[in-house]
Each structure stands twice: as C-alpha cells, then as structure tokens.
XYZ file of C-alpha atoms in Angstrom:
559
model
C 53.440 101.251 162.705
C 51.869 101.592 166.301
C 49.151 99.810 165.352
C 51.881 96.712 164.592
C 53.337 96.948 167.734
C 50.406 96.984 169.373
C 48.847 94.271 168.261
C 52.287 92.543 168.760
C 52.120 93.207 172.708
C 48.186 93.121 173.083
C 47.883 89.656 174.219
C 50.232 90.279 177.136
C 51.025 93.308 178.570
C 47.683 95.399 177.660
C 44.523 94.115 179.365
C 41.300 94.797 178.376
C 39.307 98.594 178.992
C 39.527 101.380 176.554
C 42.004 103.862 179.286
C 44.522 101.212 178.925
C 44.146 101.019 175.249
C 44.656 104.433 175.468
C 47.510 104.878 177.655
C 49.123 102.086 176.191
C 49.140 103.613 172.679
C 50.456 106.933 174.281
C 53.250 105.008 175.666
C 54.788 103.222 173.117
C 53.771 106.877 171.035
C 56.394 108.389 172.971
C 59.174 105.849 173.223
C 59.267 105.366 169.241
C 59.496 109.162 169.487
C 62.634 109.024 171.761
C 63.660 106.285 169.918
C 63.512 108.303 166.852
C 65.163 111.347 168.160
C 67.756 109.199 169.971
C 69.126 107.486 166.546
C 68.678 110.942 164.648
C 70.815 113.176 167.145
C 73.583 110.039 166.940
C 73.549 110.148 163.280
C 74.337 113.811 162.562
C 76.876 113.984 165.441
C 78.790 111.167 164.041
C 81.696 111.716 161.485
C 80.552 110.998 158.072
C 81.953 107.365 157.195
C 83.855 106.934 153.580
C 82.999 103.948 152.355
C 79.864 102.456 151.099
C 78.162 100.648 154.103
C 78.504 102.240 157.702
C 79.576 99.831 160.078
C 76.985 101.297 162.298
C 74.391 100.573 160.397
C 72.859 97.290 160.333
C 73.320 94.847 157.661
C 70.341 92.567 158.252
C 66.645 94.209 158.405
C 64.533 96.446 156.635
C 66.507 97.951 153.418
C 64.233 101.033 153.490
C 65.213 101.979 157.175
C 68.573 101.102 155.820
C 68.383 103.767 153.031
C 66.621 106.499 155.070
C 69.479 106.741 157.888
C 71.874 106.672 155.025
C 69.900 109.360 153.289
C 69.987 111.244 157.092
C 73.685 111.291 156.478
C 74.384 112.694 153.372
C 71.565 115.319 153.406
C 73.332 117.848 150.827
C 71.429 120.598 152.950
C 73.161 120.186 156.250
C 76.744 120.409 154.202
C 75.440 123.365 151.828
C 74.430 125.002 155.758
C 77.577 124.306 156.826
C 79.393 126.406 154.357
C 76.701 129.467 154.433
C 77.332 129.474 158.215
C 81.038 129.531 157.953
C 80.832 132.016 155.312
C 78.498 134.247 157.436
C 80.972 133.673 160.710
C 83.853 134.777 158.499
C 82.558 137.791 157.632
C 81.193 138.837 161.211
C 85.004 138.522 162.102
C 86.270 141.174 159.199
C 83.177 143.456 160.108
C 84.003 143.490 163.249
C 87.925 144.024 162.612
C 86.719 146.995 160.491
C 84.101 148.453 163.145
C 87.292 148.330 165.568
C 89.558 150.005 163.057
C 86.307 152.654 162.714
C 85.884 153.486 166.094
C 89.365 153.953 166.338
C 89.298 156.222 163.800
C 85.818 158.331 165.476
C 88.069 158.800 168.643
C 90.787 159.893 167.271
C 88.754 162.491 164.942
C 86.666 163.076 168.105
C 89.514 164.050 169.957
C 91.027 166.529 166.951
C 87.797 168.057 166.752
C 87.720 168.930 170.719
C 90.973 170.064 170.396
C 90.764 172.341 167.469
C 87.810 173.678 169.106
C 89.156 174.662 172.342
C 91.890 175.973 170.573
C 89.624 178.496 168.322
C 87.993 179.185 171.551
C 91.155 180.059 173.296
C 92.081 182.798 170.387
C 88.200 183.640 170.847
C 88.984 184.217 174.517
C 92.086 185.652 173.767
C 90.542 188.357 171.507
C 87.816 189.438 174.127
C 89.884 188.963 177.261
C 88.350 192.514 178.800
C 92.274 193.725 179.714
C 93.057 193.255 176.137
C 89.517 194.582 174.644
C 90.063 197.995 176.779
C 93.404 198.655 176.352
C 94.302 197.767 172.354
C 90.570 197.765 170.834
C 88.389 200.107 172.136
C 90.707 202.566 172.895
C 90.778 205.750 171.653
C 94.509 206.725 172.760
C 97.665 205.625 172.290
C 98.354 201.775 172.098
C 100.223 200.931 175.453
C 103.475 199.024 174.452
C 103.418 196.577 177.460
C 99.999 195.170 177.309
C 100.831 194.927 173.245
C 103.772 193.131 173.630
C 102.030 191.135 176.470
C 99.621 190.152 173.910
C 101.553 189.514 171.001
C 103.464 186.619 173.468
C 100.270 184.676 174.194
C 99.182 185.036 170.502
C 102.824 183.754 169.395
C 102.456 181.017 171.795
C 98.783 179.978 171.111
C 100.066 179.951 167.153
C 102.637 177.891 167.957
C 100.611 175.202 169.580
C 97.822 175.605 166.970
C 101.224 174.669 164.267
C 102.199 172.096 165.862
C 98.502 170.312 166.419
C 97.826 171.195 163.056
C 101.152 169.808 161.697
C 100.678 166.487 163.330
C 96.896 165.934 162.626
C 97.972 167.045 158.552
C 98.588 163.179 157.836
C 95.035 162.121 158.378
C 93.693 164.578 155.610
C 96.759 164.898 153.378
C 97.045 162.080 150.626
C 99.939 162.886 149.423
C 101.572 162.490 152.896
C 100.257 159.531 153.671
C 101.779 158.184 150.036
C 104.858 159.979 150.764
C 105.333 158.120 153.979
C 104.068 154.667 152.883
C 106.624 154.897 150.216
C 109.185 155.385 152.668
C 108.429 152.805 155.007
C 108.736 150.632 152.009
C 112.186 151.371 151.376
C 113.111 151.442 154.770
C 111.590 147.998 154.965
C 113.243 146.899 151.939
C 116.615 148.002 152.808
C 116.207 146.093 156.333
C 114.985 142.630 154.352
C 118.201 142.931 151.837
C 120.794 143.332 154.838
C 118.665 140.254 156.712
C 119.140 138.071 153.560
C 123.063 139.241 153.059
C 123.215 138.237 156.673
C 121.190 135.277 156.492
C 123.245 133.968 153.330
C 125.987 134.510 154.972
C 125.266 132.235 158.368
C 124.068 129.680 156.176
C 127.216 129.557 154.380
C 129.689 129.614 157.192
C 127.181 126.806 158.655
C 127.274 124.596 155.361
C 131.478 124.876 155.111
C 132.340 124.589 158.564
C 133.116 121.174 160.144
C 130.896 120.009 163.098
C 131.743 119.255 165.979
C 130.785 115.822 165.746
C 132.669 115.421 162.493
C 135.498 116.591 163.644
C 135.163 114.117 166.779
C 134.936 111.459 164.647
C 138.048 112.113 162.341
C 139.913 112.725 165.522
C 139.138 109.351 167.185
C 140.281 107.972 163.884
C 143.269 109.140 164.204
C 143.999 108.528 167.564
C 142.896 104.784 167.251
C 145.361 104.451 164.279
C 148.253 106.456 166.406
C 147.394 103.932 169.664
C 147.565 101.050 167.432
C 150.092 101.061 164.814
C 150.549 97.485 164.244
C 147.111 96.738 163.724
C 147.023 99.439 160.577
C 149.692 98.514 158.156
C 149.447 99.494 154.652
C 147.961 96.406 152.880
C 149.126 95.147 149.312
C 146.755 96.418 146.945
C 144.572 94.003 145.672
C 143.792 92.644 142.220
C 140.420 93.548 142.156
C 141.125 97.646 142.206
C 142.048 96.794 138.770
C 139.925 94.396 137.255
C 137.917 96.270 134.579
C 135.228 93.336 134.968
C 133.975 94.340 138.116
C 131.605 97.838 138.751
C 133.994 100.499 140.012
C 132.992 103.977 141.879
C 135.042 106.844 142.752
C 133.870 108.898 145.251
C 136.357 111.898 146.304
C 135.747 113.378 149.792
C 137.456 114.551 153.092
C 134.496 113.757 154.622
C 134.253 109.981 156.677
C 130.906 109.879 157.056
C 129.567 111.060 154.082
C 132.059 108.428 152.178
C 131.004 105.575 154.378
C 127.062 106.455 153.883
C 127.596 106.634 149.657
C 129.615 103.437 150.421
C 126.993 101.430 152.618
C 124.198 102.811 150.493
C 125.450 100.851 147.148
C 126.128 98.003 148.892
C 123.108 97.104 150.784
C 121.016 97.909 147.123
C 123.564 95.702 145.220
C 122.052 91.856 144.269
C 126.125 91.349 143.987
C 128.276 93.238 146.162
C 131.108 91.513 145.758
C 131.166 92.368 142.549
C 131.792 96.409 143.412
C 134.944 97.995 144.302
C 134.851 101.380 145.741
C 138.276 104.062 145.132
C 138.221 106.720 147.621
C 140.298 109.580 147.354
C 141.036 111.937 149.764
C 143.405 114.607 151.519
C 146.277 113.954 153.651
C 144.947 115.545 156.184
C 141.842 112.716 156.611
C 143.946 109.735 155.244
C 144.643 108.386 158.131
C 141.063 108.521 159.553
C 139.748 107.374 156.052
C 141.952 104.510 156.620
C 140.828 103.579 159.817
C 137.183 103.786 159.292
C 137.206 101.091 156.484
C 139.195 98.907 158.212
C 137.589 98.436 161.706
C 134.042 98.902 159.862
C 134.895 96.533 156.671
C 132.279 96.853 153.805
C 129.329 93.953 153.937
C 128.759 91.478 151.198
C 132.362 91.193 150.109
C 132.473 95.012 147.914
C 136.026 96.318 148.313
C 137.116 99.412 149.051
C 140.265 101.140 148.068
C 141.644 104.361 150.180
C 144.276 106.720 148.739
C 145.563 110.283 149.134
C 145.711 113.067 145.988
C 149.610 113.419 147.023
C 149.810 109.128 146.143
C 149.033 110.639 142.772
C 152.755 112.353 142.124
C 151.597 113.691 138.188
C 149.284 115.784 139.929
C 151.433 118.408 140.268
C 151.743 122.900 139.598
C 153.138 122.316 136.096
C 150.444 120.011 135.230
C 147.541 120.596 137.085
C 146.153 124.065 135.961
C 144.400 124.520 138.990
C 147.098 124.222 141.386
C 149.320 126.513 139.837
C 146.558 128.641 139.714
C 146.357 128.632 143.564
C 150.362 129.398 143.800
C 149.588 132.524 142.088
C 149.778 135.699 144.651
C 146.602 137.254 142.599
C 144.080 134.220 143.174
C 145.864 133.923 146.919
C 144.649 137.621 147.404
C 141.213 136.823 146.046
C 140.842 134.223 148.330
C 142.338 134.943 151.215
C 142.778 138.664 151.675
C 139.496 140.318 151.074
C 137.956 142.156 154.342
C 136.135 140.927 157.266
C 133.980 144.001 156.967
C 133.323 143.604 153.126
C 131.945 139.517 153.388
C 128.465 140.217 153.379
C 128.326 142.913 150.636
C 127.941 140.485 147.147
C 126.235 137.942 148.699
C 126.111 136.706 145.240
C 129.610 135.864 144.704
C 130.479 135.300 147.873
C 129.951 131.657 147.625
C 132.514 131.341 144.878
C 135.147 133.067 147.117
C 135.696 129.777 148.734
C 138.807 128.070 148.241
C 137.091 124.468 148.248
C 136.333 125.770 144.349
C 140.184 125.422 143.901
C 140.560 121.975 146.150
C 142.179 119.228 143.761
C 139.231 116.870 145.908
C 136.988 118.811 143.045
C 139.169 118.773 140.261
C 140.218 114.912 140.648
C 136.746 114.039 138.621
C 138.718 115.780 135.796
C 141.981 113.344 135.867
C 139.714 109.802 135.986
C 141.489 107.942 132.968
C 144.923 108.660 134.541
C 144.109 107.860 137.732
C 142.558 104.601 136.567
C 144.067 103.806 133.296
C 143.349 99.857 132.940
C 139.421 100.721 133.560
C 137.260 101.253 131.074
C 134.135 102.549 132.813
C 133.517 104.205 135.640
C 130.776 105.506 138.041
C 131.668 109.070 139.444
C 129.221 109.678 142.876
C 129.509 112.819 144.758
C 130.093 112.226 148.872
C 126.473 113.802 149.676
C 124.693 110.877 147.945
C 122.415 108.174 149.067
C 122.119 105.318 146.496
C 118.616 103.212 146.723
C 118.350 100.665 144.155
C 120.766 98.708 142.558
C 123.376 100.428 140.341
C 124.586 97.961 138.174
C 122.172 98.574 135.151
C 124.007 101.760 134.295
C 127.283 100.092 132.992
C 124.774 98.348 130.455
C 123.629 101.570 129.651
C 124.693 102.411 125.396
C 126.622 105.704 125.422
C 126.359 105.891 121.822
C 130.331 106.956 121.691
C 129.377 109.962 124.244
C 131.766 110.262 126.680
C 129.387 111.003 129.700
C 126.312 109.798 131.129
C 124.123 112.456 133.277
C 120.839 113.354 134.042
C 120.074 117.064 132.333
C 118.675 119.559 134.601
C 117.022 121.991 132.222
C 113.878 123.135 132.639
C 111.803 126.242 130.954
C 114.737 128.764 130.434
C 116.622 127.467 133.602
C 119.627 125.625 134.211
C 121.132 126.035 130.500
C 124.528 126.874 129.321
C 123.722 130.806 129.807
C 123.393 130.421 133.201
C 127.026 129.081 133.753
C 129.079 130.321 131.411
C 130.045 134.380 130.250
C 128.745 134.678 126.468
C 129.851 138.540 126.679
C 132.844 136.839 126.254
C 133.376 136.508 122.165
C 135.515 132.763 123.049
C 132.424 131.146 124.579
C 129.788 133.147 122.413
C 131.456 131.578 119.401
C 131.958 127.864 121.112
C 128.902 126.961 123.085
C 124.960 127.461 122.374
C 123.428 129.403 125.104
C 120.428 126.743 125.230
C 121.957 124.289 125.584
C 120.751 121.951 128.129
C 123.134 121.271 131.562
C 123.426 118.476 133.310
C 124.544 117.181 136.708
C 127.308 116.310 138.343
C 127.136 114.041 141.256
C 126.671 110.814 139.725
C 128.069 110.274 135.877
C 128.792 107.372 134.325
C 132.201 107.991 132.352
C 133.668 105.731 129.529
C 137.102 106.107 129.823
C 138.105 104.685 126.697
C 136.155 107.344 124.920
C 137.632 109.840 127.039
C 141.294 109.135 126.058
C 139.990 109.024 122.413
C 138.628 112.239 123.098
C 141.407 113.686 124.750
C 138.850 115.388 126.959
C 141.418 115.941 129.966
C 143.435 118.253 127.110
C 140.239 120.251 126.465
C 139.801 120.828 130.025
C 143.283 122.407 130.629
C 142.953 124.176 127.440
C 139.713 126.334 128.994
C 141.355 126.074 132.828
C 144.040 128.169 131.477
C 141.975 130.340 129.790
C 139.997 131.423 132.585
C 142.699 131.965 135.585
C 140.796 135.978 135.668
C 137.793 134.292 136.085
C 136.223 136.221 132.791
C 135.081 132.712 131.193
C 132.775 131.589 133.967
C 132.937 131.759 138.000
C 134.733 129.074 139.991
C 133.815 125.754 140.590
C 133.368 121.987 138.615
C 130.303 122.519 137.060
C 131.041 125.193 134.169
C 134.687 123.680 133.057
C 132.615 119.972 133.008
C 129.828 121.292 130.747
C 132.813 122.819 128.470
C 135.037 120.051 128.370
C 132.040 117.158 128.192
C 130.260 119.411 125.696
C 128.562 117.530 122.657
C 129.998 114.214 124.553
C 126.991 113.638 127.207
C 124.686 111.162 127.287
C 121.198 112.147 128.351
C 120.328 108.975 131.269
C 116.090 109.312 132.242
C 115.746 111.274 135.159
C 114.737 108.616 137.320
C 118.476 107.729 137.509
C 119.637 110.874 139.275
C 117.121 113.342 141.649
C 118.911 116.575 142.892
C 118.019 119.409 145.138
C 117.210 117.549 148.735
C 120.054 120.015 149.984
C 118.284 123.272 149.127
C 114.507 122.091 148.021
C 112.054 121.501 149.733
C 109.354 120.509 147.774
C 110.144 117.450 146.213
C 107.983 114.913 145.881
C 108.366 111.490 148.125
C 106.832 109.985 145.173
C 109.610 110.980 142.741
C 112.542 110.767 145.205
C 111.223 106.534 145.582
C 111.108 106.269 142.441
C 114.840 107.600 142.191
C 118.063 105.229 141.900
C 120.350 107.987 143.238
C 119.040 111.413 145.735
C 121.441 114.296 145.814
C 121.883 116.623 148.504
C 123.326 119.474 146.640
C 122.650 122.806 148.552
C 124.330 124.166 151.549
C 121.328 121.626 153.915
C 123.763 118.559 154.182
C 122.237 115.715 156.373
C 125.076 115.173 158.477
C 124.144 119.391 159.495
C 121.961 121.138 162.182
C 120.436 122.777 158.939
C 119.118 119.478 157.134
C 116.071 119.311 155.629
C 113.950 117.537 158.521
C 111.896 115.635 156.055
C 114.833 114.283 153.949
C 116.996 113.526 156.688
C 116.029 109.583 157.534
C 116.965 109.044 154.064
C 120.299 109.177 154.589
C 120.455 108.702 158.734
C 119.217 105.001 157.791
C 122.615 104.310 156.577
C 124.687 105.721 159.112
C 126.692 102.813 160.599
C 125.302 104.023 163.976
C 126.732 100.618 165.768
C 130.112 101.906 165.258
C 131.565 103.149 168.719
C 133.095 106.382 167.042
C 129.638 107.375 165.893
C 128.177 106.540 168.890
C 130.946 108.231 171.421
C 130.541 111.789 168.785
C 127.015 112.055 169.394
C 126.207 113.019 166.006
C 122.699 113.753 166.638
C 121.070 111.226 164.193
C-alpha cells in the first residue's frame, strides 16, 4: 500500500536521490500509522450504532475497508472483556466490604485479648503483691483479719470486672446468644413494621375519604354563584330526551363535581354521535345545587344532554322500603358506625375500611333501584364517578345479553377474586346458594337490561339478602357482595378489553393494555383528583378536566 502511494506522489513531491526515497517512504510510513490509530481509537470510543450501516462510515469506496471497521466494532472480544472486567470489579468491591468487616472483627478480638490478659495479670499481681504474699501465704501464724479482708475486697472487685468483661464479650463466642438475640430483633422489627402498616392504612384511608381542599372550593363557588344569581338558575322543564329509550343513556351517581363532569366529558369527546347520549346524574342534597350549576355554565359539547337530580326527588326511596336506610335508623348499626373509639381505629386495619358509613350512602345503593328510577328505559349503562371513558361506547348496547340481566367484565384470576372472597360460606344460607368459584365481576361500568331486570324481579332478590344480613354475618358492607348475590347466574361475561380496573391501587399495569381499554377504573383509595394519585396514571384523567372553567382555575386543583 506504500508502495501505491508512492508511486502516486513520485512525480511531484519526491525528487530524485535514494535519502529522499528514503525519507519520503518513512514519512508517509508514519502518517498512515497515525492515520490508522486515529480512525481505530474513534471507532471503539464511539457508541455502538443499531442499525445496519453506520452513518459514519462511508458508503462509497473500498467494501473491504468497509467490512474491517465494521468488524472493529463488533469485535465479540472487547464485549466478552467488558463483562470479565465488570465481573472482576464487582467482586474487588465485596472483598473489600468483607476485609473491612474482618479487620473489624481482628480489633475488636485484639482488644478482648489485651484485656483479658491484663486482667489475668492483675489477679497474677494480685496473688504475689509482697504485702499479701507475707502476711496470708507464707506465714506461719495466725491469718491477720485486716489484710484478709483487705484482700478479699480487691479480689471481689477484680471478679466483678472480670464478670462483667466476660459477660459482654460472651456474644461473640456464644451461638446460641447470638440466635437468641437475632430472633428477637426480628420480632421487635416485626412488631414495629405491623404498627407502621396499621398506621400507614390508616393515613391512606382518612386521605382517600376526606374532601380536598380544592374540591371543596369548587362545590362552594358553585354554590355561591347559584345563591348570587338566582334568576339565571331556574329549574328547567325536563326534556323529552331523558326519556327516550332510543337514545344511549348513563347513570352515573356521585357527590363528587369533578369526577361527574370528567366521566361526562370523557364519553362525549369519544362519541361519533353525542347528541345521541343523555347523561342522569344523581346526587345528594347537599351537592345539588353545585351539580346544578356546573352543567349549566359548562354545558356538555356536541349536543349530549345531561340530566341532574337529587336521591330525595326520588320520594319511594324511603326507611320502609329501602332496606338500607332503615338499616342506618337502627341505634345498633349507628353505634357501629359512629361510636367506636378514637383510640381503637387503627387496631383491625382490616375491617376498618368497611366501618365507613359511605358503605350505607343510598349514592351506592341507587345502582340497585335502576328500573324504578328509569322505568320507560330499557337499557342502561351504569359508570362509576372515578372513570375515564376512551373510545366510543355505543357498541355495548349492541352487545347480545343472551336474557342475562348484566353485562360486566369478570375479575377472576387463579384462585382470586371469586365468590369466596366476598361472601361468608360458614354461613349454611350462602354455602347452600352460591358456588364458592364462582367467578366475580366488576362494578363500575355494567350494562343493565332493564326489561330483564323487572322480569327478573332482581330488585326483590336484593332486599330479600339486604335484610338478611343487617348483623353483617352474610358478607361485610358495601355494593359489591349484595350485586354478585342478586345478579348471580344473570351476568353477562363482556371481553376484558371493555372494562380495565385497578389504576387506583396498581401500579403495574400495562400502558399497552390500559390503550387498548374502552373504559379505565380508578378503584383503590389513589383517586386522580388526590395528592396520592398514581403519578403515571394521572394525565389520563387530568386531560379531561375542563381546566378553562374559572372555578377550576380560581381552586387551584393542582392538575
């Protein structure tokens, strides 16, 4: 190759003698060397490229320099070195956290040993001190009391000292101890961990079911708009379309304004016809009024309409009706609720949970009362207030229910999340009504045929078990055991895809499978609209907070 060159070059720059031959050749010797070493040092301090032609490389020229730089960068011995060095590196760190722990160890034996040995030659001393040696050992006569009783003091205190080093060097040669103690520290440990998560459960609780500040800011601005401007919030005729059984109707029960008007937005902007959805929420007196307001200065986009009632506008919800409420006027549930101990809250963390009167709130039972409530409809979609709806919904009124009653997405898996889990089968009733296996489903978004509910008379089978379980011996509070009784053998398995739970509490779902969902659940104490939230689910439902509404704005919610 330097021959090449240099009969490229030898007509110009070399003239004619055999030194400049010779330095000429040395020259260009040295600079393809550079050259060489130059390109070489580049290549393996570059970052290895993924695809199949470097960009650094060039794409014109000679294919076999082409090939050998490539080959330069994917030598299979510079990666295999790599890992042998980082191997080696790893374990010069945990020798050398051993050596430490060793010479720890040397001093601390060094220092017994120096100690025990000027102790056995204190005694040693002791014994030959010349005062003592005279007077108690070699003597001949009778032992003089004072100088015994002299000595027996500086024995007794030399013993004690000798007890009390020996005592506290015992644990570095008795196994037994050292067991003994390590299975102590355990249990101490342990019993620390199970008051942290008592504790810990209960924060997260009182965080999940209080109201935040900026939630309660918002409802209260509600209110005060609709007190400072009465005239422009008259009750409206209700409209024709709340009961037009053609049209896709939701009910979505919730005290919550927020939460409502994210569900709400959510279906709408995912609808290809939103004027073709009409939205019932129900909620409590208390948040009428703000409920109210909210949907009227922020109306619904595309046309979807959206109809806002209290459970008191519903007057056969009443005590002799409604097991649940009488329930609640009874002085034994009021005393489980509402007169257990400040001091006792954290001790069945557990139960604790179910200990909160939201399990007896009629906003929970309403789900239970749908063909009353809406009795010219004959289907209707059921949504929980901490959902986010991403594709259109429409597709699950065409859905065949085969004569079942409910549509919902199962939640079984393995041995979890099946009728055992909910429900008491010590309890001969249930053992002899329900299968144990039997797979549970969700609430939080069910598609109901009402007609087949009446047929089934399903509200009757849910007072039937209500009453049956005011001790609680049937299954713990809440919606979700009385709904798998009364809907049992009528539910409709819908594909998965329809329904993903768990962004309240889990945090490993998939993004993959929560796109692909039509409906994301935030069951779990981590709603969005709280300082606990999941950070990585959050946007999914901040991206439908109307945040151009002044209320939201002036609350500083934090999104």
């Amino acid at each position: 190759m330097a021959v090449a060159i240099r009969g490229g070059r030898g007509g110009t720059a070399v003239g004619p003698g055999l030194r400049s031959l010779f330095a000429y050749r040395i020259f260009v010797s040295a600079m393809f060397s550079l050259l060489f070493l130059a390109t070489l040092s580049v290549i393996l301090t570059s970052h290895p490229s993924t695809s199949h032609h470097d960009p650094g490389l060039p794409s014109s020229g000679n294919a076999y320099v082409q090939r050998t730089f490539l080959a330069l960068k994917s030598d299979p011995l510079k990666t295999r070195l790599d890992l042998i060095q980082k191997q080696a590196n790893d374990h010069i760190t945990l020798v050398n956290t051993y050596a430490a722990y060793a010479r720890k160890l040397k001093l601390d034996i060094s220092r017994q040993l120096r100690m025990f040995d000027d102790l056995a030659h204190n005694f040693s001393d002791l014994l030959m001190k010349p005062g003592y040696k005279s007077a108690l050992f070699e003597s001949e006569g009778a032992v003089d009391e004072d100088v015994l009783r002299q000595f027996e003091k500086e024995v007794k205190d030399k013993v004690k000292v000798a007890r009390l080093m020996i005592g506290e060097s015992k644990e570095s040669y008795d196994n037994q101890l050292k067991i003994q103690k390590l299975k102590d520290t355990i249990f101490a440990v342990n019993e620390l961990l199970i008051k942290a998560k008592k504790n810990g459960a209960f924060a997260s609780l009182i965080s999940a079911k209080s109201v935040p500040k900026s939630l309660h800011c918002l409802a209260m601005r509600l209110v005060e708009e609709r007190i400072s401007h009465p005239d422009k919030y008259k009750e409206e005729p209700p409209k024709k379309e709340f009961e037009d059984p053609t049209l896709y109707h939701y009910a979505i029960f919730s005290d919550n304004v927020i939460a409502v008007s994210v569900v709400v937005r959510s279906v709408v902007k995912n609808a290809q016809e939103p004027w073709k959805h009409v939205f019932h929420v129900v909620t409590d007196r208390m948040n009428i009024a703000a409920m109210k307001v909210w949907f009227r200065m922020r109306p619904v986009e595309g046309g979807a309409h959206v109809e806002v009632k209290a459970v008191e506008d519903y007057s056969f919800l009443n005590s002799s009706y409604v097991p649940v409420l009488r329930q609640l006027e009874s002085a034994k549930m009021q005393k489980f609720y509402f007169d257990h101990k400040a001091e006792n809250t954290t001790k069945d963390v557990n139960n604790m949970k179910f200990r909160n009167p939201k399990y007896l709130s009629m906003l929970n039972h309403l789900r239970f009362y749908l063909p009353e409530m809406y009795p010219k409809l004959h289907k209707i979609l059921f949504l929980d207030d901490d959902v986010v709806v991403q594709k259109d919904l429409t597709g699950l009124w065409n859905i065949d229910l085969d004569g079942k009653v409910n549509g919902a997405v199962e939640t079984c898996f393995g041995s979890f999340h099946r009728y055992a889990q909910y429900l008491n089968f010590s309890h001969p009733l249930i053992r002899e009504k329900f299968n144990p296996k039997a797979c549970a489903w969700a609430f939080g978004m069910n598609i109901f045929d009402l007609d087949a509910w009446r047929r089934e008379k399903c509200t009757d089978q849910y007072h039937y078990w209500q009453n049956l379980n005011e001790d609680r011996t049937l299954w713990k509070l809440g919606t979700l055991p009385p709904g798998l009784i009364t809907f049992y053998s009528t539910t409709k398995s819908l594909d998965k895809s329809w329904h993903v739970l768990g962004l309240g509490y889990n945090p490993s779902i998939s993004m993959d499978e929560i796109n692909k969902a039509a409906v994301i659940h935030y069951n779990g104490n981590m709603k969005p609209w709280l300082d606990i939230a999941m950070n990585q689910y959050k946007s999914l439902w901040t991206k439908y907070v109307d945040n151009d509404m002044e209320f939201v704005q002036v609350c500083n919610f934090g999104l």
